[in-house]
PDB file of C-alpha atoms and ligand atoms in Angstrom:
ATOM      1  CA  UNK A 189      -3.461  -1.010 -24.846  1.00  0.00           C
ATOM      2  CA  UNK A 190      -5.100  -0.944 -21.419  1.00  0.00           C
ATOM      3  CA  UNK A 191      -3.595   0.834 -18.426  1.00  0.00           C
ATOM      4  CA  UNK A 192      -4.384   1.159 -14.698  1.00  0.00           C
ATOM      5  CA  UNK A 193      -2.916   3.151 -11.804  1.00  0.00           C
ATOM      6  CA  UNK A 194      -2.182   1.529  -8.490  1.00  0.00           C
ATOM      7  CA  UNK A 195      -1.986   3.990  -5.564  1.00  0.00           C
ATOM      8  CA  UNK A 196      -0.178   2.719  -2.472  1.00  0.00           C
ATOM      9  CA  UNK A 197      -1.134   2.635   1.228  1.00  0.00           C
ATOM     10  CA  UNK A 198       0.043   3.602   4.622  1.00  0.00           C
ATOM     11  CA  UNK A 199      -0.933   1.862   7.869  1.00  0.00           C
ATOM     12  CA  UNK A 200      -2.255   4.677  10.125  1.00  0.00           C
ATOM     13  CA  UNK A 201      -2.536   2.078  12.938  1.00  0.00           C
ATOM     14  CA  UNK A 202      -1.017  -1.400  13.309  1.00  0.00           C
ATOM     15  CA  UNK A 203      -1.508  -3.533  16.365  1.00  0.00           C
ATOM     16  CA  UNK A 204      -0.180  -7.107  16.483  1.00  0.00           C
ATOM     17  CA  UNK A 205      -2.594  -9.192  18.403  1.00  0.00           C
ATOM     18  CA  UNK A 206      -0.466 -12.410  18.406  1.00  0.00           C
ATOM     19  CA  UNK A 207       1.776 -14.642  16.397  1.00  0.00           C
ATOM     20  CA  UNK A 208      -0.262 -17.456  14.773  1.00  0.00           C
ATOM     21  CA  UNK A 209       0.480 -21.134  14.422  1.00  0.00           C
ATOM     22  CA  UNK A 210       0.850 -20.707  10.606  1.00  0.00           C
ATOM     23  CA  UNK A 211       3.676 -18.172  11.103  1.00  0.00           C
ATOM     24  CA  UNK A 212       1.549 -15.142  10.157  1.00  0.00           C
ATOM     25  CA  UNK A 213       0.592 -12.464  12.682  1.00  0.00           C
ATOM     26  CA  UNK A 214      -2.938 -11.671  13.690  1.00  0.00           C
ATOM     27  CA  UNK A 215      -3.438  -7.903  13.143  1.00  0.00           C
ATOM     28  CA  UNK A 216      -5.676  -4.981  13.798  1.00  0.00           C
ATOM     29  CA  UNK A 217      -4.625  -2.409  11.292  1.00  0.00           C
ATOM     30  CA  UNK A 218      -6.083   0.676   9.554  1.00  0.00           C
ATOM     31  CA  UNK A 219      -5.117   0.802   5.892  1.00  0.00           C
ATOM     32  CA  UNK A 220      -5.286   4.126   4.080  1.00  0.00           C
ATOM     33  CA  UNK A 221      -4.772   4.577   0.313  1.00  0.00           C
ATOM     34  CA  UNK A 222      -2.621   7.606  -0.592  1.00  0.00           C
ATOM     35  CA  UNK A 223      -2.226   9.284  -3.929  1.00  0.00           C
ATOM     36  CA  UNK A 224       0.519   8.618  -6.492  1.00  0.00           C
ATOM     37  CA  UNK A 225       1.754   5.125  -7.249  1.00  0.00           C
ATOM     38  CA  UNK A 226       2.642   2.821 -10.091  1.00  0.00           C
ATOM     39  CA  UNK A 227       1.141   2.485 -13.551  1.00  0.00           C
ATOM     40  CA  UNK A 228       0.607  -0.917 -15.215  1.00  0.00           C
ATOM     41  CA  UNK A 229      -0.164  -1.293 -18.897  1.00  0.00           C
ATOM     42  CA  UNK A 230      -0.948  -4.332 -20.936  1.00  0.00           C
ATOM     43  CA  UNK A 231      -1.551  -5.349 -24.553  1.00  0.00           C
ATOM     44  CA  UNK A 232      -2.572  -8.737 -25.998  1.00  0.00           C
ATOM     45  CA  UNK A 233       0.463 -10.863 -26.937  1.00  0.00           C
ATOM     46  CA  UNK A 234       1.589 -14.426 -27.437  1.00  0.00           C
ATOM     47  CA  UNK A 235       2.448 -15.686 -23.946  1.00  0.00           C
ATOM     48  CA  UNK A 236       2.925 -13.633 -20.756  1.00  0.00           C
ATOM     49  CA  UNK A 237       5.790 -11.103 -20.266  1.00  0.00           C
ATOM     50  CA  UNK A 238       6.619  -8.313 -17.931  1.00  0.00           C
ATOM     51  CA  UNK A 239       8.897  -5.277 -18.414  1.00  0.00           C
ATOM     52  CA  UNK A 240       9.707  -2.753 -15.756  1.00  0.00           C
ATOM     53  CA  UNK A 241      11.255   0.748 -15.992  1.00  0.00           C
ATOM     54  CA  UNK A 242      13.115   0.385 -12.674  1.00  0.00           C
ATOM     55  CA  UNK A 243      16.273  -1.748 -12.391  1.00  0.00           C
ATOM     56  CA  UNK A 244      16.313  -4.256  -9.569  1.00  0.00           C
ATOM     57  CA  UNK A 245      12.617  -5.190  -9.739  1.00  0.00           C
ATOM     58  CA  UNK A 246      12.146  -8.870 -10.662  1.00  0.00           C
ATOM     59  CA  UNK A 247      10.252  -9.418 -13.926  1.00  0.00           C
ATOM     60  CA  UNK A 248       9.839 -13.119 -13.492  1.00  0.00           C
ATOM     61  CA  UNK A 249       7.367 -15.068 -11.331  1.00  0.00           C
ATOM     62  CA  UNK A 250       8.742 -13.401  -8.239  1.00  0.00           C
ATOM     63  CA  UNK A 251       6.786 -10.313  -9.361  1.00  0.00           C
ATOM     64  CA  UNK A 252       3.253 -10.333  -8.008  1.00  0.00           C
ATOM     65  CA  UNK A 253       2.033  -8.885 -11.363  1.00  0.00           C
ATOM     66  CA  UNK A 254       2.991 -12.062 -13.216  1.00  0.00           C
ATOM     67  CA  UNK A 255       1.720 -14.194 -10.283  1.00  0.00           C
ATOM     68  CA  UNK A 256      -1.696 -12.459 -10.623  1.00  0.00           C
ATOM     69  CA  UNK A 257      -1.730 -13.110 -14.359  1.00  0.00           C
ATOM     70  CA  UNK A 258      -0.876 -16.780 -13.877  1.00  0.00           C
ATOM     71  CA  UNK A 259      -3.489 -17.181 -11.173  1.00  0.00           C
ATOM     72  CA  UNK A 260      -6.231 -15.648 -13.342  1.00  0.00           C
ATOM     73  CA  UNK A 261      -5.314 -17.914 -16.244  1.00  0.00           C
ATOM     74  CA  UNK A 262      -5.356 -20.884 -13.827  1.00  0.00           C
ATOM     75  CA  UNK A 263      -8.707 -20.101 -12.371  1.00  0.00           C
ATOM     76  CA  UNK A 264     -10.469 -19.194 -15.643  1.00  0.00           C
ATOM     77  CA  UNK A 265     -10.278 -21.895 -18.284  1.00  0.00           C
ATOM     78  CA  UNK A 266     -11.637 -19.514 -20.943  1.00  0.00           C
ATOM     79  CA  UNK A 267      -8.506 -17.273 -20.644  1.00  0.00           C
ATOM     80  CA  UNK A 268      -6.010 -20.038 -19.972  1.00  0.00           C
ATOM     81  CA  UNK A 269      -4.439 -19.614 -23.466  1.00  0.00           C
ATOM     82  CA  UNK A 270      -4.448 -15.778 -23.524  1.00  0.00           C
ATOM     83  CA  UNK A 271      -1.242 -13.757 -23.332  1.00  0.00           C
ATOM     84  CA  UNK A 272      -0.280 -10.259 -22.350  1.00  0.00           C
ATOM     85  CA  UNK A 273       2.741  -8.011 -22.605  1.00  0.00           C
ATOM     86  CA  UNK A 274       2.756  -6.162 -19.360  1.00  0.00           C
ATOM     87  CA  UNK A 275       4.696  -2.915 -18.641  1.00  0.00           C
ATOM     88  CA  UNK A 276       5.154  -1.716 -15.083  1.00  0.00           C
ATOM     89  CA  UNK A 277       6.138   1.918 -14.477  1.00  0.00           C
ATOM     90  CA  UNK A 278       7.285   1.923 -10.832  1.00  0.00           C
ATOM     91  CA  UNK A 279       6.843   5.047  -8.605  1.00  0.00           C
ATOM     92  CA  UNK A 280       6.088   3.565  -5.140  1.00  0.00           C
ATOM     93  CA  UNK A 281       9.367   2.826  -3.376  1.00  0.00           C
ATOM     94  CA  UNK A 282      10.262  -0.838  -2.801  1.00  0.00           C
ATOM     95  CA  UNK A 283      10.737  -2.133   0.741  1.00  0.00           C
ATOM     96  CA  UNK A 284       8.816   0.838   2.100  1.00  0.00           C
ATOM     97  CA  UNK A 285       5.854  -0.739   3.820  1.00  0.00           C
ATOM     98  CA  UNK A 286       3.511   1.004   1.316  1.00  0.00           C
ATOM     99  CA  UNK A 287       2.288  -2.177  -0.383  1.00  0.00           C
ATOM    100  CA  UNK A 288       3.633  -1.317  -3.799  1.00  0.00           C
ATOM    101  CA  UNK A 289       3.899  -4.917  -4.985  1.00  0.00           C
ATOM    102  CA  UNK A 290       0.509  -5.777  -3.499  1.00  0.00           C
ATOM    103  CA  UNK A 291      -1.130  -2.725  -5.128  1.00  0.00           C
ATOM    104  CA  UNK A 292       0.371  -3.854  -8.495  1.00  0.00           C
ATOM    105  CA  UNK A 293      -1.051  -7.380  -7.960  1.00  0.00           C
ATOM    106  CA  UNK A 294      -4.574  -6.014  -7.351  1.00  0.00           C
ATOM    107  CA  UNK A 295      -4.157  -3.740 -10.310  1.00  0.00           C
ATOM    108  CA  UNK A 296      -3.027  -6.636 -12.543  1.00  0.00           C
ATOM    109  CA  UNK A 297      -6.136  -8.634 -11.688  1.00  0.00           C
ATOM    110  CA  UNK A 298      -8.415  -5.631 -12.673  1.00  0.00           C
ATOM    111  CA  UNK A 299      -6.299  -4.817 -15.817  1.00  0.00           C
ATOM    112  CA  UNK A 300      -6.350  -8.390 -17.144  1.00  0.00           C
ATOM    113  CA  UNK A 301     -10.052  -8.774 -16.390  1.00  0.00           C
ATOM    114  CA  UNK A 302     -10.487  -5.868 -18.795  1.00  0.00           C
ATOM    115  CA  UNK A 303      -7.926  -6.964 -21.432  1.00  0.00           C
ATOM    116  CA  UNK A 304      -9.177 -10.586 -21.535  1.00  0.00           C
ATOM    117  CA  UNK A 305     -12.841  -9.678 -20.933  1.00  0.00           C
ATOM    118  CA  UNK A 306     -13.012 -12.084 -17.967  1.00  0.00           C
ATOM    119  CA  UNK A 307     -14.876 -10.253 -15.146  1.00  0.00           C
ATOM    120  CA  UNK A 308     -14.445 -11.700 -11.722  1.00  0.00           C
ATOM    121  CA  UNK A 309     -17.213 -11.885  -9.104  1.00  0.00           C
ATOM    122  CA  UNK A 310     -16.464  -9.967  -5.961  1.00  0.00           C
ATOM    123  CA  UNK A 311     -15.862 -13.110  -3.815  1.00  0.00           C
ATOM    124  CA  UNK A 312     -13.715 -14.749  -6.462  1.00  0.00           C
ATOM    125  CA  UNK A 313     -11.621 -11.564  -6.795  1.00  0.00           C
ATOM    126  CA  UNK A 314     -11.147 -11.253  -3.055  1.00  0.00           C
ATOM    127  CA  UNK A 315     -10.198 -14.879  -2.703  1.00  0.00           C
ATOM    128  CA  UNK A 316      -7.631 -14.613  -5.478  1.00  0.00           C
ATOM    129  CA  UNK A 317      -6.228 -11.424  -3.987  1.00  0.00           C
ATOM    130  CA  UNK A 318      -5.790 -13.053  -0.575  1.00  0.00           C
ATOM    131  CA  UNK A 319      -3.954 -15.936  -2.214  1.00  0.00           C
ATOM    132  CA  UNK A 320      -1.523 -13.411  -3.716  1.00  0.00           C
ATOM    133  CA  UNK A 321      -0.757 -11.622  -0.417  1.00  0.00           C
ATOM    134  CA  UNK A 322      -2.158 -10.511   2.897  1.00  0.00           C
ATOM    135  CA  UNK A 323      -2.844  -6.871   1.917  1.00  0.00           C
ATOM    136  CA  UNK A 324      -3.813  -7.456  -1.721  1.00  0.00           C
ATOM    137  CA  UNK A 325      -7.607  -7.659  -0.914  1.00  0.00           C
ATOM    138  CA  UNK A 326      -7.315  -4.115   0.616  1.00  0.00           C
ATOM    139  CA  UNK A 327      -6.121  -2.740  -2.683  1.00  0.00           C
ATOM    140  CA  UNK A 328      -9.211  -4.081  -4.477  1.00  0.00           C
ATOM    141  CA  UNK A 329     -11.276  -1.989  -2.094  1.00  0.00           C
ATOM    142  CA  UNK A 330      -9.085   1.126  -1.461  1.00  0.00           C
ATOM    143  CA  UNK A 331      -9.881   4.157   0.666  1.00  0.00           C
ATOM    144  CA  UNK A 332      -9.792   3.586   4.405  1.00  0.00           C
ATOM    145  CA  UNK A 333     -10.359   0.167   6.053  1.00  0.00           C
ATOM    146  CA  UNK A 334      -9.986  -1.610   9.303  1.00  0.00           C
ATOM    147  CA  UNK A 335      -8.324  -4.975   8.701  1.00  0.00           C
ATOM    148  CA  UNK A 336      -8.061  -7.999  10.908  1.00  0.00           C
ATOM    149  CA  UNK A 337      -6.816 -11.554  10.516  1.00  0.00           C
ATOM    150  CA  UNK A 338      -3.541 -11.464   8.522  1.00  0.00           C
ATOM    151  CA  UNK A 339      -4.881  -8.281   6.926  1.00  0.00           C
ATOM    152  CA  UNK A 340      -7.464  -9.756   4.517  1.00  0.00           C
ATOM    153  CA  UNK A 341     -10.615  -9.434   6.639  1.00  0.00           C
ATOM    154  CA  UNK A 342     -11.737  -5.913   5.884  1.00  0.00           C
ATOM    155  CA  UNK A 343     -14.386  -3.376   6.884  1.00  0.00           C
ATOM    156  CA  UNK A 344     -14.666   0.107   5.348  1.00  0.00           C
ATOM    157  CA  UNK A 345     -14.075   3.257   7.498  1.00  0.00           C
ATOM    158  CA  UNK A 346     -14.858   6.878   6.596  1.00  0.00           C
ATOM    159  CA  UNK A 347     -11.822   8.487   4.937  1.00  0.00           C
ATOM    160  CA  UNK A 348     -10.146  11.264   6.916  1.00  0.00           C
ATOM    161  CA  UNK A 349      -9.150  14.294   4.787  1.00  0.00           C
ATOM    162  CA  UNK A 350      -5.585  14.099   6.012  1.00  0.00           C
ATOM    163  CA  UNK A 351      -2.350  15.413   4.438  1.00  0.00           C
ATOM    164  CA  UNK A 352       0.756  13.403   5.053  1.00  0.00           C
ATOM    165  CA  UNK A 353       4.431  13.858   4.509  1.00  0.00           C
ATOM    166  CA  UNK A 354       6.237  10.635   3.550  1.00  0.00           C
ATOM    167  CA  UNK A 355       9.961  10.052   4.120  1.00  0.00           C
ATOM    168  CA  UNK A 356      11.590   6.852   2.763  1.00  0.00           C
ATOM    169  CA  UNK A 357      15.132   6.187   4.062  1.00  0.00           C
ATOM    170  CA  UNK A 358      17.444   4.675   1.464  1.00  0.00           C
ATOM    171  CA  UNK A 359      17.530   1.310   3.245  1.00  0.00           C
ATOM    172  CA  UNK A 360      14.481  -0.801   2.448  1.00  0.00           C
ATOM    173  CA  UNK A 361      12.956  -3.469   4.689  1.00  0.00           C
ATOM    174  CA  UNK A 362      11.767  -7.003   3.861  1.00  0.00           C
ATOM    175  CA  UNK A 363       8.439  -7.921   5.333  1.00  0.00           C
ATOM    176  CA  UNK A 364       9.264 -11.363   6.764  1.00  0.00           C
ATOM    177  CA  UNK A 365      12.338  -9.884   8.457  1.00  0.00           C
ATOM    178  CA  UNK A 366      10.285  -7.008   9.928  1.00  0.00           C
ATOM    179  CA  UNK A 367       7.777  -9.446  11.507  1.00  0.00           C
ATOM    180  CA  UNK A 368      10.615 -11.519  12.961  1.00  0.00           C
ATOM    181  CA  UNK A 369      11.807  -8.417  14.856  1.00  0.00           C
ATOM    182  CA  UNK A 370       8.493  -8.131  16.660  1.00  0.00           C
ATOM    183  CA  UNK A 371       8.646  -8.623  20.458  1.00  0.00           C
ATOM    184  CA  UNK A 372       5.293  -9.014  22.210  1.00  0.00           C
ATOM    185  CA  UNK A 373       6.527  -6.864  25.051  1.00  0.00           C
ATOM    186  CA  UNK A 374       7.303  -3.813  22.876  1.00  0.00           C
ATOM    187  CA  UNK A 375       4.980  -1.381  21.158  1.00  0.00           C
ATOM    188  CA  UNK A 376       1.698  -0.505  22.781  1.00  0.00           C
ATOM    189  CA  UNK A 377      -0.572   2.442  22.624  1.00  0.00           C
ATOM    190  CA  UNK A 378      -4.199   3.258  21.849  1.00  0.00           C
ATOM    191  CA  UNK A 379      -6.822   0.592  21.282  1.00  0.00           C
ATOM    192  CA  UNK A 380      -8.261   0.295  17.759  1.00  0.00           C
ATOM    193  CA  UNK A 381     -11.565   1.642  19.052  1.00  0.00           C
ATOM    194  CA  UNK A 382      -9.871   4.757  20.428  1.00  0.00           C
ATOM    195  CA  UNK A 383      -7.990   5.221  17.156  1.00  0.00           C
ATOM    196  CA  UNK A 384     -11.012   4.751  14.789  1.00  0.00           C
ATOM    197  CA  UNK A 385     -12.975   7.218  16.961  1.00  0.00           C
ATOM    198  CA  UNK A 386     -10.280   9.845  16.560  1.00  0.00           C
ATOM    199  CA  UNK A 387     -10.178   9.062  12.830  1.00  0.00           C
ATOM    200  CA  UNK A 388     -13.895   9.562  12.557  1.00  0.00           C
ATOM    201  CA  UNK A 389     -13.535  12.928  14.371  1.00  0.00           C
ATOM    202  CA  UNK A 390     -11.183  14.029  11.597  1.00  0.00           C
ATOM    203  CA  UNK A 391      -8.949  16.298  13.697  1.00  0.00           C
ATOM    204  CA  UNK A 392      -5.335  15.730  12.530  1.00  0.00           C
ATOM    205  CA  UNK A 393      -3.930  16.479  15.999  1.00  0.00           C
ATOM    206  CA  UNK A 394      -6.147  13.868  17.701  1.00  0.00           C
ATOM    207  CA  UNK A 395      -5.295  11.256  15.030  1.00  0.00           C
ATOM    208  CA  UNK A 396      -1.553  12.099  15.292  1.00  0.00           C
ATOM    209  CA  UNK A 397      -1.616  11.572  19.060  1.00  0.00           C
ATOM    210  CA  UNK A 398      -2.865   7.961  18.732  1.00  0.00           C
ATOM    211  CA  UNK A 399      -0.805   6.636  15.777  1.00  0.00           C
ATOM    212  CA  UNK A 400       0.491   3.137  16.550  1.00  0.00           C
ATOM    213  CA  UNK A 401       2.707   0.612  14.817  1.00  0.00           C
ATOM    214  CA  UNK A 402       3.887  -2.438  16.882  1.00  0.00           C
ATOM    215  CA  UNK A 403       6.389  -3.375  14.230  1.00  0.00           C
ATOM    216  CA  UNK A 404       8.260  -0.079  14.554  1.00  0.00           C
ATOM    217  CA  UNK A 405      10.386  -0.660  17.668  1.00  0.00           C
ATOM    218  CA  UNK A 406      11.939  -3.933  16.328  1.00  0.00           C
ATOM    219  CA  UNK A 407      12.447  -2.603  12.786  1.00  0.00           C
ATOM    220  CA  UNK A 408      13.853   0.709  13.998  1.00  0.00           C
ATOM    221  CA  UNK A 409      16.401  -1.098  16.181  1.00  0.00           C
ATOM    222  CA  UNK A 410      17.856  -2.648  12.990  1.00  0.00           C
ATOM    223  CA  UNK A 411      17.343   0.351  10.728  1.00  0.00           C
ATOM    224  CA  UNK A 412      18.259   3.457  12.624  1.00  0.00           C
ATOM    225  CA  UNK A 413      17.432   5.748   9.644  1.00  0.00           C
ATOM    226  CA  UNK A 414      13.785   5.121  10.465  1.00  0.00           C
ATOM    227  CA  UNK A 415      14.114   6.840  13.836  1.00  0.00           C
ATOM    228  CA  UNK A 416      16.038   9.620  12.104  1.00  0.00           C
ATOM    229  CA  UNK A 417      13.177  10.044   9.646  1.00  0.00           C
ATOM    230  CA  UNK A 418      10.546  10.183  12.410  1.00  0.00           C
ATOM    231  CA  UNK A 419      12.625  12.748  14.364  1.00  0.00           C
ATOM    232  CA  UNK A 420      13.195  14.823  11.257  1.00  0.00           C
ATOM    233  CA  UNK A 421       9.445  14.887  10.553  1.00  0.00           C
ATOM    234  CA  UNK A 422       8.669  15.900  14.107  1.00  0.00           C
ATOM    235  CA  UNK A 423      11.304  18.575  14.136  1.00  0.00           C
ATOM    236  CA  UNK A 424       9.969  19.863  10.835  1.00  0.00           C
ATOM    237  CA  UNK A 425       6.568  20.348  12.510  1.00  0.00           C
ATOM    238  CA  UNK A 426       4.620  17.117  11.898  1.00  0.00           C
ATOM    239  CA  UNK A 427       1.873  16.570  14.500  1.00  0.00           C
ATOM    240  CA  UNK A 428       2.870  12.931  14.839  1.00  0.00           C
ATOM    241  CA  UNK A 429       4.976  10.387  12.838  1.00  0.00           C
ATOM    242  CA  UNK A 430       5.060   6.638  12.488  1.00  0.00           C
ATOM    243  CA  UNK A 431       6.516   3.965  10.320  1.00  0.00           C
ATOM    244  CA  UNK A 432       4.037   2.504   7.804  1.00  0.00           C
ATOM    245  CA  UNK A 433       3.535  -1.316   7.736  1.00  0.00           C
ATOM    246  CA  UNK A 434       6.856  -3.179   7.884  1.00  0.00           C
ATOM    247  CA  UNK A 435       8.791  -0.016   6.903  1.00  0.00           C
ATOM    248  CA  UNK A 436      11.088   1.658   6.064  1.00  0.00           C
ATOM    249  CA  UNK A 437       8.929   4.585   4.972  1.00  0.00           C
ATOM    250  CA  UNK A 438       7.654   6.935   7.703  1.00  0.00           C
ATOM    251  CA  UNK A 439       4.689   9.272   7.437  1.00  0.00           C
ATOM    252  CA  UNK A 440       4.077  12.515   9.388  1.00  0.00           C
ATOM    253  CA  UNK A 441       0.627  14.032   9.862  1.00  0.00           C
ATOM    254  CA  UNK A 442       0.230  17.721   8.847  1.00  0.00           C
ATOM    255  CA  UNK A 443      -2.530  20.154   9.691  1.00  0.00           C
ATOM    256  CA  UNK A 444      -3.375  20.791   6.058  1.00  0.00           C
ATOM    257  CA  UNK A 445      -1.856  20.793   2.597  1.00  0.00           C
ATOM    258  CA  UNK A 446       0.065  24.028   3.090  1.00  0.00           C
ATOM    259  CA  UNK A 447       1.532  22.739   6.341  1.00  0.00           C
ATOM    260  CA  UNK A 448       2.495  19.434   4.617  1.00  0.00           C
ATOM    261  CA  UNK A 449       4.324  21.255   1.855  1.00  0.00           C
ATOM    262  CA  UNK A 450       6.142  23.398   4.422  1.00  0.00           C
ATOM    263  CA  UNK A 451       7.307  20.257   6.296  1.00  0.00           C
ATOM    264  CA  UNK A 452       8.464  18.545   3.089  1.00  0.00           C
ATOM    265  CA  UNK A 453      10.496  21.609   2.090  1.00  0.00           C
ATOM    266  CA  UNK A 454      12.599  21.597   5.321  1.00  0.00           C
ATOM    267  CA  UNK A 455      16.300  20.946   4.702  1.00  0.00           C
ATOM    268  CA  UNK A 456      18.298  17.707   4.918  1.00  0.00           C
ATOM    269  CA  UNK A 457      15.587  15.040   5.032  1.00  0.00           C
ATOM    270  CA  UNK A 458      17.141  11.575   5.761  1.00  0.00           C
ATOM    271  CA  UNK A 459      15.502  10.110   2.695  1.00  0.00           C
ATOM    272  CA  UNK A 460      13.222  10.767  -0.265  1.00  0.00           C
ATOM    273  CA  UNK A 461      10.436  13.009   0.918  1.00  0.00           C
ATOM    274  CA  UNK A 462       7.044  13.863  -0.636  1.00  0.00           C
ATOM    275  CA  UNK A 463       3.498  15.032   0.229  1.00  0.00           C
ATOM    276  CA  UNK A 464       0.577  12.637  -0.037  1.00  0.00           C
ATOM    277  CA  UNK A 465      -3.171  13.007   0.352  1.00  0.00           C
ATOM    278  CA  UNK A 466      -5.499  10.360   1.733  1.00  0.00           C
ATOM    279  CA  UNK A 467      -7.829   9.008  -0.979  1.00  0.00           C
ATOM    280  CA  UNK A 468     -11.407   7.810  -0.572  1.00  0.00           C
ATOM    281  CA  UNK A 469     -12.390   4.384  -1.974  1.00  0.00           C
ATOM    282  CA  UNK A 470     -13.966   6.199  -4.943  1.00  0.00           C
ATOM    283  CA  UNK A 471     -10.758   8.156  -5.677  1.00  0.00           C
ATOM    284  CA  UNK A 472      -8.651   5.000  -5.218  1.00  0.00           C
ATOM    285  CA  UNK A 473     -10.851   2.792  -7.439  1.00  0.00           C
ATOM    286  CA  UNK A 474      -8.790   0.529  -9.724  1.00  0.00           C
ATOM    287  CA  UNK A 475     -10.262   1.524 -13.089  1.00  0.00           C
ATOM    288  CA  UNK A 476      -8.575   0.206 -16.250  1.00  0.00           C
ATOM    289  CA  UNK A 477      -8.632   2.757 -19.153  1.00  0.00           C
ATOM    290  CA  UNK A 478      -7.669   2.493 -22.787  1.00  0.00           C
ATOM    291  CA  UNK A 479      -4.420   4.308 -23.368  1.00  0.00           C
ATOM    292  CA  UNK A 480      -2.574   5.665 -26.340  1.00  0.00           C
ATOM    293  CA  UNK A 481      -4.648   8.759 -27.056  1.00  0.00           C
ATOM    294  CA  UNK A 482      -3.880  10.662 -23.839  1.00  0.00           C
ATOM    295  CA  UNK A 483      -1.524  10.845 -20.867  1.00  0.00           C
ATOM    296  CA  UNK A 484      -4.020   9.968 -18.134  1.00  0.00           C
ATOM    297  CA  UNK A 485      -3.732  11.590 -14.699  1.00  0.00           C
ATOM    298  CA  UNK A 486      -2.408   9.377 -11.937  1.00  0.00           C
ATOM    299  CA  UNK A 487      -4.624   8.285  -9.077  1.00  0.00           C
ATOM    300  CA  UNK A 488      -5.798  11.269  -7.031  1.00  0.00           C
ATOM    301  CA  UNK A 489      -4.521  13.844  -9.581  1.00  0.00           C
ATOM    302  CA  UNK A 490      -6.851  16.277 -11.351  1.00  0.00           C
ATOM    303  CA  UNK A 491      -7.165  15.656 -15.080  1.00  0.00           C
ATOM    304  CA  UNK A 492      -4.975  18.112 -17.052  1.00  0.00           C
TER     305      UNK A 492
HETATM  306  O1  C5P B1573       1.034 -12.267   2.870  1.00  0.00           O
HETATM  307  P1  C5P B1573       2.319 -11.779   2.412  1.00  0.00           P
HETATM  308  O2  C5P B1573       2.950 -12.654   1.342  1.00  0.00           O
HETATM  309  O3  C5P B1573       2.315 -10.340   1.892  1.00  0.00           O
HETATM  310  O4  C5P B1573       3.262 -11.793   3.623  1.00  0.00           O
HETATM  311  C1  C5P B1573       4.677 -11.683   3.563  1.00  0.00           C
HETATM  312  C2  C5P B1573       5.301 -12.123   4.858  1.00  0.00           C
HETATM  313  O5  C5P B1573       4.974 -11.182   5.901  1.00  0.00           O
HETATM  314  C3  C5P B1573       4.794 -13.448   5.372  1.00  0.00           C
HETATM  315  O6  C5P B1573       5.467 -14.531   4.872  1.00  0.00           O
HETATM  316  C4  C5P B1573       5.024 -13.281   6.911  1.00  0.00           C
HETATM  317  O7  C5P B1573       6.361 -13.503   7.231  1.00  0.00           O
HETATM  318  C5  C5P B1573       4.782 -11.858   7.131  1.00  0.00           C
HETATM  319  N1  C5P B1573       3.388 -11.513   7.601  1.00  0.00           N
HETATM  320  C6  C5P B1573       3.027 -11.885   8.853  1.00  0.00           C
HETATM  321  N2  C5P B1573       1.771 -11.591   9.280  1.00  0.00           N
HETATM  322  C7  C5P B1573       0.897 -10.921   8.528  1.00  0.00           C
HETATM  323  C8  C5P B1573       1.296 -10.500   7.201  1.00  0.00           C
HETATM  324  C9  C5P B1573       2.561 -10.838   6.781  1.00  0.00           C
HETATM  325  O8  C5P B1573       3.769 -12.469   9.596  1.00  0.00           O
HETATM  326  N3  C5P B1573      -0.274 -10.614   8.970  1.00  0.00           N
END
């Protein structure tokens, strides 16, 4: 059996440049992988199947893991007849804006490359990832990246050593709905140049002061728990707090790990709350490993 871990992301910065003719939105966004995430395992089998440990997650072709498998078989005649029994162990919350499904799709491509011994060239992998979803190419790369276009045009940035506190309200958000709430007149804030400069400086306070998400006002108007989560994080001592991606999870910036743990321990959070660390591209690398002999550490964790 082969397994792979798929750490999720936050958007430290998200500016909507414009709505495009094709219905997508032109973005300037800074993706950042954070530790934790799902685990996907696969063994050779007749046909393709997916099982998931979390109720409510589709295990048919609506799931990006199966879509990735079908796409790989479609593009690679030599694996067209191969099968796999896939098992997804879900940790990243759904409808959170943390790219859980997209991370799983990128992980599925890497896992099945290994299981079926069908390595993809970098361009082929990126093209297939972009066909699966706007932020799937980022998960092939991981770490910190400035993305443009619909999110698929990527350039690496140095990773800030930041500690975050995540808070995910119970209500989840669907991405198409979130984009429909965007109003060109709302949002605003720092330019992407100002933000990436602050990020390169590495000072958590400077980064926190320039956080931006143009989707936040519209989504927050429909999901008031998001504002409650931001206000809770700020009251608990976060240096700044923003919704990630299309929501509903919110992250707060802490001064350091100890500060993050103190924030997360405050009473009555308006959702599930946890501490996360920003991962470099090397730490976030999607590396399939053979499983069965050990319980492997999750992405960003120290080996036991
Ligand atoms: O690309 P993906 O399938 O992840 O996008 C899901 C939906 O999110 C799209 O159908 C679109 O409604 C919205 N979206 C957008 N602009 C983007 C990315 C996503 O409008 N840049």
